[in-house]
Short mmCIF file of C-alpha atoms and ligand atoms in Angstrom, two decimals:
data_model
loop_
_atom_site.label_atom_id
_atom_site.label_comp_id
_atom_site.label_asym_id
_atom_site.label_seq_id
_atom_site.Cartn_x
_atom_site.Cartn_y
_atom_site.Cartn_z
CA UNK G 1 0.00 0.00 0.00
CA UNK G 2 1.30 3.47 -0.88
CA UNK G 3 -0.73 5.95 1.11
CA UNK G 4 0.32 9.19 -0.61
CA UNK G 5 -0.98 7.93 -3.93
CA UNK G 6 -3.73 5.68 -2.53
CA UNK G 7 -2.45 2.89 -4.75
CA UNK G 8 -0.91 -0.58 -4.75
CA UNK G 9 2.23 -0.03 -6.73
CA UNK G 10 4.16 -3.27 -6.31
CA UNK G 11 1.49 -5.31 -8.03
CA UNK G 12 1.39 -2.84 -10.93
CA UNK G 13 5.12 -2.45 -11.45
CA UNK G 14 6.71 -5.75 -10.40
CA UNK G 15 4.82 -8.02 -12.86
CA UNK G 16 5.81 -5.67 -15.70
CA UNK G 17 9.43 -5.75 -14.52
CA UNK G 18 9.49 -9.56 -14.33
CA UNK G 19 7.98 -9.85 -17.80
CA UNK G 20 10.29 -7.27 -19.37
CA UNK G 21 13.33 -8.77 -17.67
CA UNK G 22 12.45 -12.14 -19.11
CA UNK G 23 11.54 -10.91 -22.59
CA UNK G 24 14.28 -8.29 -23.03
CA UNK G 25 16.99 -10.24 -21.19
CA UNK G 26 17.68 -7.79 -18.44
CA UNK G 27 20.50 -8.21 -15.96
CA UNK G 28 20.15 -7.70 -12.19
CA UNK G 29 21.03 -4.00 -12.30
CA UNK G 30 18.24 -3.38 -14.78
CA UNK G 31 15.85 -5.41 -12.67
CA UNK G 32 16.52 -3.27 -9.61
CA UNK G 33 16.41 -0.03 -11.58
CA UNK G 34 13.09 -1.14 -13.06
CA UNK G 35 11.46 -1.83 -9.70
CA UNK G 36 12.69 1.39 -8.07
CA UNK G 37 12.07 3.52 -11.17
CA UNK G 38 8.58 2.13 -11.66
CA UNK G 39 7.69 2.93 -8.05
CA UNK G 40 9.04 6.46 -8.33
CA UNK G 41 7.11 7.19 -11.51
CA UNK G 42 3.86 5.72 -10.19
CA UNK G 43 4.22 7.68 -6.96
CA UNK G 44 5.00 10.91 -8.85
CA UNK G 45 1.78 10.69 -10.82
CA UNK G 46 -0.24 9.18 -7.98
CA UNK G 47 0.69 11.81 -5.42
CA UNK G 48 0.10 14.58 -7.95
CA UNK G 49 -3.42 13.32 -8.54
CA UNK G 50 -4.18 12.31 -4.97
CA UNK G 51 -2.89 15.21 -2.93
CA UNK G 52 -5.29 17.75 -4.43
CA UNK G 53 -8.19 15.97 -2.73
CA UNK G 54 -10.12 16.76 -5.90
CA UNK G 55 -9.58 13.57 -7.81
CA UNK G 56 -12.59 11.80 -9.24
CA UNK G 57 -13.25 8.93 -6.80
CA UNK G 58 -15.12 6.84 -9.36
CA UNK G 59 -11.75 5.93 -10.85
CA UNK G 60 -9.49 3.56 -8.95
CA UNK G 61 -6.21 5.18 -7.97
CA UNK G 62 -4.13 2.12 -8.93
CA UNK G 63 -5.79 2.03 -12.34
CA UNK G 64 -5.13 5.72 -12.97
CA UNK G 65 -1.38 5.42 -12.48
CA UNK G 66 -0.53 1.77 -13.08
CA UNK G 67 0.43 1.80 -16.74
CA UNK G 68 2.49 4.98 -16.18
CA UNK G 69 4.43 3.23 -13.41
CA UNK G 70 4.91 0.08 -15.45
CA UNK G 71 6.13 2.07 -18.46
CA UNK G 72 8.37 4.04 -16.09
CA UNK G 73 9.96 0.78 -14.95
CA UNK G 74 10.82 -0.19 -18.51
CA UNK G 75 12.18 3.25 -19.35
CA UNK G 76 14.38 3.55 -16.27
CA UNK G 77 15.82 0.05 -16.70
CA UNK G 78 16.65 0.35 -20.38
CA UNK G 79 19.29 2.94 -21.32
CA UNK G 80 18.55 2.47 -25.02
CA UNK G 81 15.22 4.30 -24.67
CA UNK G 82 15.84 7.94 -25.58
CA UNK G 83 14.05 10.73 -23.73
CA UNK G 84 11.80 11.34 -26.75
CA UNK G 85 10.73 7.73 -26.80
CA UNK G 86 10.29 7.79 -23.02
CA UNK G 87 7.93 10.74 -23.29
CA UNK G 88 5.92 9.03 -26.00
CA UNK G 89 5.72 5.81 -23.99
CA UNK G 90 4.47 7.68 -20.90
CA UNK G 91 1.92 9.52 -23.04
CA UNK G 92 0.53 6.22 -24.31
CA UNK G 93 0.62 4.77 -20.80
CA UNK G 94 -1.73 7.37 -19.32
CA UNK G 95 -4.06 6.70 -22.25
CA UNK G 96 -4.11 3.03 -21.24
CA UNK G 97 -5.08 3.89 -17.66
CA UNK G 98 -8.32 2.32 -16.54
CA UNK G 99 -10.28 1.10 -13.58
CA UNK G 100 -13.66 2.04 -12.11
CA UNK G 101 -14.42 1.58 -8.43
CA UNK G 102 -17.74 -0.20 -8.79
CA UNK G 103 -16.13 -3.54 -7.88
CA UNK G 104 -15.87 -2.26 -4.31
CA UNK G 105 -19.65 -2.33 -3.94
CA UNK G 106 -20.45 -5.46 -5.87
CA UNK G 107 -17.31 -7.56 -5.42
CA UNK G 108 -16.49 -7.96 -9.11
CA UNK G 109 -13.13 -9.36 -10.12
CA UNK G 110 -12.08 -6.28 -12.08
CA UNK G 111 -10.11 -5.32 -8.94
CA UNK G 112 -7.55 -7.85 -10.21
CA UNK G 113 -7.79 -7.14 -13.92
CA UNK G 114 -7.01 -3.44 -13.26
CA UNK G 115 -3.55 -4.50 -12.17
CA UNK G 116 -2.94 -6.82 -15.11
CA UNK G 117 -4.18 -4.39 -17.74
CA UNK G 118 -2.01 -1.66 -16.20
CA UNK G 119 1.15 -3.79 -16.35
CA UNK G 120 0.35 -4.88 -19.88
CA UNK G 121 -0.48 -1.29 -20.86
CA UNK G 122 2.90 -0.11 -19.60
CA UNK G 123 4.75 -2.69 -21.68
CA UNK G 124 2.65 -1.99 -24.78
CA UNK G 125 3.33 1.75 -24.37
CA UNK G 126 7.07 1.18 -24.49
CA UNK G 127 6.73 -1.04 -27.55
CA UNK G 128 4.60 1.55 -29.37
CA UNK G 129 7.12 4.28 -28.60
CA UNK G 130 9.99 2.06 -29.71
CA UNK G 131 8.14 1.40 -32.96
CA UNK G 132 8.12 5.16 -33.58
CA UNK G 133 4.56 6.17 -32.64
CA UNK G 134 4.32 9.48 -30.84
CA UNK G 135 1.86 10.74 -28.25
CA UNK G 136 0.83 14.21 -27.01
CA UNK G 137 3.53 15.93 -25.00
CA UNK G 138 0.87 17.84 -23.02
CA UNK G 139 -1.05 14.70 -22.07
CA UNK G 140 -0.67 15.38 -18.33
CA UNK G 141 -1.27 19.11 -17.95
CA UNK G 142 -3.13 19.94 -21.17
CA UNK G 143 -6.70 21.24 -21.49
CA UNK G 144 -8.04 17.73 -21.99
CA UNK G 145 -5.17 15.92 -20.36
CA UNK G 146 -4.95 13.56 -17.41
CA UNK G 147 -5.15 16.11 -14.59
CA UNK G 148 -8.23 17.82 -15.93
CA UNK G 149 -9.85 14.51 -16.87
CA UNK G 150 -9.51 13.25 -13.31
CA UNK G 151 -10.86 16.52 -11.92
CA UNK G 152 -7.71 17.74 -10.21
CA UNK G 153 -6.49 20.23 -12.82
CA UNK G 154 -3.64 22.62 -12.25
CA UNK G 155 -3.14 21.70 -8.58
CA UNK G 156 -1.84 18.37 -9.78
CA UNK G 157 0.20 19.83 -12.61
CA UNK G 158 1.95 22.03 -10.03
CA UNK G 159 2.65 19.08 -7.77
CA UNK G 160 4.08 17.06 -10.66
CA UNK G 161 6.37 19.94 -11.63
CA UNK G 162 7.56 20.17 -8.01
CA UNK G 163 8.34 16.44 -8.05
CA UNK G 164 10.49 16.90 -11.17
CA UNK G 165 12.37 19.75 -9.53
CA UNK G 166 12.89 18.18 -6.10
CA UNK G 167 13.36 14.58 -7.27
CA UNK G 168 14.44 12.42 -4.34
CA UNK G 169 15.17 8.96 -5.68
CA UNK G 170 13.88 6.21 -3.42
CA UNK G 171 11.28 8.35 -1.63
CA UNK G 172 8.53 6.58 -3.59
CA UNK G 173 9.44 2.99 -2.91
CA UNK G 174 10.32 3.71 0.72
CA UNK G 175 6.77 4.98 1.22
CA UNK G 176 5.32 1.49 0.56
CA UNK G 177 3.61 -0.11 3.58
CA UNK G 178 2.41 -3.66 4.17
CA UNK G 179 -1.06 -4.41 5.45
CA UNK G 180 -1.68 -6.81 8.33
CA UNK G 181 -5.00 -8.01 6.89
CA UNK G 182 -5.86 -8.96 3.29
CA UNK G 183 -8.56 -6.30 3.03
CA UNK G 184 -8.91 -2.66 2.06
CA UNK G 185 -6.41 -0.15 3.46
CA UNK G 186 -9.24 1.75 5.15
CA UNK G 187 -10.46 -1.18 7.24
CA UNK G 188 -7.02 -2.00 8.70
CA UNK G 189 -7.00 0.18 11.83
CA UNK G 190 -10.63 -0.44 12.93
CA UNK G 191 -10.04 -4.18 12.46
CA UNK G 192 -6.85 -4.15 14.51
CA UNK G 193 -8.73 -2.34 17.30
CA UNK G 194 -11.73 -4.70 17.07
CA UNK G 195 -9.41 -7.72 17.27
CA UNK G 196 -8.00 -6.37 20.54
CA UNK G 197 -11.51 -5.70 21.85
CA UNK G 198 -12.57 -9.24 20.97
CA UNK G 199 -10.10 -10.46 23.62
CA UNK G 200 -11.63 -8.18 26.25
CA UNK G 201 -15.19 -9.08 25.29
CA UNK G 202 -14.79 -12.85 25.07
CA UNK G 203 -18.18 -14.53 25.61
CA UNK G 204 -20.11 -11.23 25.77
CA UNK G 205 -20.44 -10.45 22.07
CA UNK G 206 -24.12 -11.47 22.16
CA UNK G 207 -24.76 -8.74 24.72
CA UNK G 208 -23.58 -5.93 22.44
CA UNK G 209 -26.20 -3.21 22.02
CA UNK G 210 -24.29 -0.80 19.79
CA UNK G 211 -20.90 -0.28 18.15
CA UNK G 212 -19.56 3.11 17.17
CA UNK G 213 -16.58 3.01 14.81
CA UNK G 214 -14.77 6.30 14.34
CA UNK G 215 -12.53 6.58 11.28
CA UNK G 216 -11.14 9.19 8.87
CA UNK G 217 -13.53 10.77 6.38
CA UNK G 218 -11.44 9.19 3.62
CA UNK G 219 -12.17 5.75 5.09
CA UNK G 220 -15.88 6.37 5.55
CA UNK G 221 -16.26 7.73 2.02
CA UNK G 222 -14.14 5.20 0.15
CA UNK G 223 -16.26 3.03 -2.17
CA UNK G 224 -17.51 -0.07 -0.37
CA UNK G 225 -16.12 0.85 3.08
CA UNK G 226 -19.28 2.16 4.74
CA UNK G 227 -21.37 -0.81 3.69
CA UNK G 228 -23.90 -3.04 5.44
CA UNK G 229 -24.11 -5.40 2.49
CA UNK G 230 -25.85 -7.67 1.69
CA UNK G 231 -22.65 -9.45 0.71
CA UNK G 232 -22.40 -12.51 -1.45
CA UNK G 233 -18.66 -12.71 -1.94
CA UNK G 234 -15.38 -12.14 -0.23
CA UNK G 235 -14.26 -9.24 -2.40
CA UNK G 236 -16.86 -6.89 -0.95
CA UNK G 237 -16.57 -8.12 2.67
CA UNK G 238 -12.91 -7.14 2.38
CA UNK G 239 -14.02 -3.53 1.91
CA UNK G 240 -16.69 -3.10 4.58
CA UNK G 241 -15.78 -1.59 7.96
CA UNK G 242 -19.04 -2.89 9.48
CA UNK G 243 -18.36 -6.41 8.24
CA UNK G 244 -14.72 -6.44 9.35
CA UNK G 245 -15.34 -5.05 12.83
CA UNK G 246 -18.23 -7.45 13.46
CA UNK G 247 -16.30 -10.45 12.14
CA UNK G 248 -13.25 -9.53 14.25
CA UNK G 249 -15.41 -9.25 17.40
CA UNK G 250 -17.22 -12.54 16.82
CA UNK G 251 -14.39 -14.66 15.43
CA UNK G 252 -11.34 -13.06 17.04
CA UNK G 253 -9.40 -13.51 13.78
CA UNK G 254 -9.32 -11.87 10.37
CA UNK G 255 -8.22 -14.36 7.75
CA UNK G 256 -9.77 -15.59 4.49
CA UNK G 257 -12.29 -17.78 6.30
CA UNK G 258 -13.40 -14.82 8.42
CA UNK G 259 -14.03 -12.81 5.25
CA UNK G 260 -16.16 -15.68 3.94
CA UNK G 261 -18.72 -15.53 6.76
CA UNK G 262 -21.22 -13.38 4.87
CA UNK G 263 -23.88 -16.05 5.39
CA UNK G 264 -23.44 -15.93 9.19
CA UNK G 265 -26.65 -14.52 10.76
CA UNK G 266 -25.02 -13.52 14.05
CA UNK G 267 -22.49 -11.48 12.10
CA UNK G 268 -25.19 -9.89 9.93
CA UNK G 269 -27.11 -8.89 13.06
CA UNK G 270 -24.02 -7.41 14.72
CA UNK G 271 -23.17 -5.41 11.60
CA UNK G 272 -26.54 -3.67 11.83
CA UNK G 273 -25.59 -2.40 15.30
CA UNK G 274 -22.55 -0.57 13.88
CA UNK G 275 -22.46 3.11 13.03
CA UNK G 276 -19.51 4.66 11.23
CA UNK G 277 -18.51 8.20 12.23
CA UNK G 278 -15.65 10.57 11.54
CA UNK G 279 -13.46 12.86 13.63
CA UNK G 280 -11.75 16.08 12.46
CA UNK G 281 -8.54 15.24 14.31
CA UNK G 282 -8.41 11.92 12.43
CA UNK G 283 -8.65 13.80 9.13
CA UNK G 284 -5.76 15.97 10.24
CA UNK G 285 -3.77 12.80 11.06
CA UNK G 286 -4.68 11.36 7.65
CA UNK G 287 -3.15 14.40 5.95
CA UNK G 288 0.04 13.39 7.80
CA UNK G 289 -0.36 9.83 6.52
CA UNK G 290 -1.65 8.27 9.70
CA UNK G 291 -4.98 6.50 9.88
CA UNK G 292 -6.36 6.47 13.44
CA UNK G 293 -9.52 4.70 14.49
CA UNK G 294 -11.56 4.22 17.65
CA UNK G 295 -14.14 1.54 18.41
CA UNK G 296 -16.70 2.12 21.18
CA UNK G 297 -18.95 -0.70 22.32
CA UNK G 298 -21.98 -0.55 24.59
CA UNK G 299 -23.48 -3.70 26.10
CA UNK G 300 -27.18 -4.12 26.94
CA UNK G 301 -26.43 -3.64 30.64
CA UNK G 302 -24.85 -0.27 29.92
CA UNK G 303 -21.20 -1.38 30.25
CA UNK G 304 -18.95 0.47 27.80
CA UNK G 305 -15.69 -0.60 26.22
CA UNK G 306 -13.48 1.43 23.98
CA UNK G 307 -10.11 1.07 22.34
CA UNK G 308 -8.25 2.99 19.69
CA UNK G 309 -5.11 3.02 17.60
CA UNK G 310 -3.15 5.90 16.11
CA UNK G 311 -2.35 4.09 12.89
CA UNK G 312 -2.42 0.80 11.01
CA UNK G 313 -0.06 -1.74 12.64
CA UNK G 314 1.89 -2.13 9.38
CA UNK G 315 3.90 -5.33 8.89
CA UNK G 316 7.69 -5.55 8.66
CA UNK G 317 9.64 -7.88 6.34
CA UNK G 318 9.46 -11.13 8.34
CA UNK G 319 5.75 -10.54 9.08
CA UNK G 320 5.09 -10.03 5.35
CA UNK G 321 6.68 -13.40 4.65
CA UNK G 322 4.64 -15.03 7.37
CA UNK G 323 1.45 -13.58 5.93
CA UNK G 324 2.47 -14.74 2.46
CA UNK G 325 2.75 -18.32 3.71
CA UNK G 326 -0.70 -18.10 5.27
CA UNK G 327 -2.33 -16.71 2.13
CA UNK G 328 -0.35 -18.91 -0.25
CA UNK G 329 -1.61 -22.04 1.49
CA UNK G 330 -4.86 -21.60 -0.42
CA UNK G 331 -3.20 -21.88 -3.80
CA UNK G 332 0.18 -23.59 -3.45
CA UNK G 333 1.66 -26.53 -1.61
CA UNK G 334 3.88 -25.45 1.28
CA UNK G 335 6.90 -26.69 -0.65
CA UNK G 336 6.04 -24.45 -3.63
CA UNK G 337 5.40 -21.50 -1.31
CA UNK G 338 8.89 -21.92 0.18
CA UNK G 339 10.37 -22.12 -3.32
CA UNK G 340 8.55 -18.91 -4.34
CA UNK G 341 9.96 -16.99 -1.38
CA UNK G 342 13.43 -18.33 -2.10
CA UNK G 343 13.08 -17.37 -5.76
CA UNK G 344 12.18 -13.80 -4.71
CA UNK G 345 15.24 -13.59 -2.48
CA UNK G 346 17.55 -14.82 -5.25
CA UNK G 347 16.02 -12.89 -8.13
CA UNK G 348 18.88 -11.80 -10.31
CA UNK G 349 18.28 -11.79 -14.04
CA UNK G 350 16.06 -13.01 -16.91
CA UNK G 351 16.57 -16.68 -15.98
CA UNK G 352 15.63 -16.28 -12.32
CA UNK G 353 12.65 -14.07 -13.32
CA UNK G 354 11.46 -16.78 -15.71
CA UNK G 355 11.81 -19.39 -12.95
CA UNK G 356 9.78 -17.25 -10.53
CA UNK G 357 7.03 -16.69 -13.11
CA UNK G 358 6.92 -20.43 -13.74
CA UNK G 359 6.56 -21.18 -10.03
CA UNK G 360 3.81 -18.58 -9.68
CA UNK G 361 1.87 -20.03 -12.59
CA UNK G 362 2.02 -23.54 -11.12
CA UNK G 363 -0.95 -22.30 -9.06
CA UNK G 364 -3.56 -25.07 -8.71
CA UNK G 365 -5.71 -25.05 -11.85
CA UNK G 366 -8.67 -26.21 -9.77
CA UNK G 367 -9.23 -22.78 -8.27
CA UNK G 368 -11.63 -20.99 -10.53
CA UNK G 369 -11.82 -17.23 -10.51
CA UNK G 370 -15.44 -17.36 -11.60
CA UNK G 371 -18.27 -16.71 -9.23
CA UNK G 372 -19.09 -20.08 -7.76
CA UNK G 373 -20.65 -21.77 -4.80
CA UNK G 374 -17.19 -22.62 -3.43
CA UNK G 375 -17.28 -19.65 -1.02
CA UNK G 376 -20.60 -20.79 0.42
CA UNK G 377 -19.48 -24.39 0.79
CA UNK G 378 -16.43 -23.25 2.67
CA UNK G 379 -18.62 -21.10 4.92
CA UNK G 380 -20.85 -24.00 5.87
CA UNK G 381 -17.83 -26.11 6.79
CA UNK G 382 -16.84 -23.71 9.58
C1 LIG B 401 23.37 -4.54 -17.25
O1 LIG B 401 22.89 -4.18 -18.52
C2 LIG B 401 23.02 -2.80 -18.83
C3 LIG B 401 22.28 -2.54 -20.12
O2 LIG B 401 22.66 -3.45 -21.13
C4 LIG B 401 24.48 -2.44 -18.87
O3 LIG B 401 24.62 -1.05 -19.14
C5 LIG B 401 25.10 -2.74 -17.51
O4 LIG B 401 26.48 -2.51 -17.55
C6 LIG B 401 24.84 -4.20 -17.13
N1 LIG B 401 25.28 -4.38 -15.76
C7 LIG B 401 25.94 -5.45 -15.34
C8 LIG B 401 26.32 -5.51 -13.91
O5 LIG B 401 26.22 -6.35 -16.12
C1 LIG B 402 -4.28 26.18 -15.50
O1 LIG B 402 -3.68 25.61 -16.66
C2 LIG B 402 -4.06 26.21 -17.87
C3 LIG B 402 -3.50 25.37 -19.01
O2 LIG B 402 -2.14 25.13 -18.85
C4 LIG B 402 -3.60 27.65 -17.89
O3 LIG B 402 -3.96 28.28 -19.08
C5 LIG B 402 -4.25 28.37 -16.70
O4 LIG B 402 -3.79 29.69 -16.61
C6 LIG B 402 -3.95 27.65 -15.39
N1 LIG B 402 -4.73 28.24 -14.32
C7 LIG B 402 -4.22 28.51 -13.14
C8 LIG B 402 -5.16 29.08 -12.13
O5 LIG B 402 -3.05 28.31 -12.85
C1 LIG B 403 -13.81 -12.70 -5.22
O1 LIG B 403 -15.14 -13.20 -5.32
C2 LIG B 403 -15.31 -14.30 -6.18
C3 LIG B 403 -16.76 -14.62 -6.21
O2 LIG B 403 -17.25 -14.97 -4.95
C4 LIG B 403 -14.44 -15.47 -5.74
O3 LIG B 403 -14.57 -16.55 -6.64
C5 LIG B 403 -13.01 -15.03 -5.66
O4 LIG B 403 -12.22 -16.07 -5.18
C6 LIG B 403 -12.88 -13.81 -4.78
N1 LIG B 403 -11.50 -13.40 -4.75
C7 LIG B 403 -10.73 -13.58 -3.70
C8 LIG B 403 -9.32 -13.16 -3.77
O5 LIG B 403 -11.13 -14.09 -2.69
#
């Protein structure tokens, strides 16, 4: 998660880097330059769009900037791309940007295709520029360019110019954070607080009369976050603050199975007792890239409990690996998961990139990405 741009940059840039490294026979230096460069470019555009507070929220932030970041990776890694060609590639890349936010309400799988089309768009942009096609050099700041199209106009153009002037290499990638729970960024802090409260409340969840969840305005307003459902799939439960807080209180855990409990009547009833509110001081904290939250619970006998956290308890490197093993267990054998992690640690050149891609695509073919009854079956097993 990159907070300043509201986007998930690794998953946009790294697949493009792996593919380009394999196809164009990059060495390790190029690989590293690609990853860092792609992050920096995506952050430059993402922060320019995001910081104005004016951006059109119907578009997904990752979709808006993904192809630009992926093209940036290819440009930075490959010295043979002249600055003219780089400009043309970036111009095409913003034209390949895409991604609506409707998935957040209905749980559609376009949340994943946004990332893939962005990576592919970045690579195609470079190829078009290499083939000699040219794009508009005012595509960012022009009258009908990116910034005006996304509703953030000159504010963003100014921010982008400032980035060019004050370029601080590495600031982008070092701003990446790692979520503790496989859900939306905006549910992370309330869930962490609710998980702590579930310890305190053990055995008394049935006596809850009301739950007040206080979050930033950004969290409350983000598509899908202030949602009571009804839910029929895991992709929308991963967005809802009401769902996450209720599931954390009832189950005391927040893993894939917890996100699959949308058929659980106790959970549905608890969700209806939740109200989501905001706090001005939290909005101030959000402008400083912190995301506080407070959860207040009242039992039927009048007893009150409350807990809060100043920010998301972001994960560090070893915790990221641990979470990877937990999530990967759904798709890979534990032996393959260990090999994937090892392949990431020893990534070096086109050959090791190809080997990693091969391992990743050994993913069990039995797991369909289509809407199916599998989620419900798994729910009834619990
Ligand atoms: C990697 O490849 C680039 C581009 O061909 C080249 O400039 C650089 O010297 C290479 N680096 C190493 C360590 O081989
Ligand atoms: C905004 O940008 C347009 C186009 O570049 C320019 O003509 C206009 O003067 C700018 N407006 C402000 C308030 O900076
Ligand atoms: C998203 O929802 C669909 C439909 O329920 C499901 O098949 C898919 O596995 C979900 N994605 C994830 C990552 O859980």
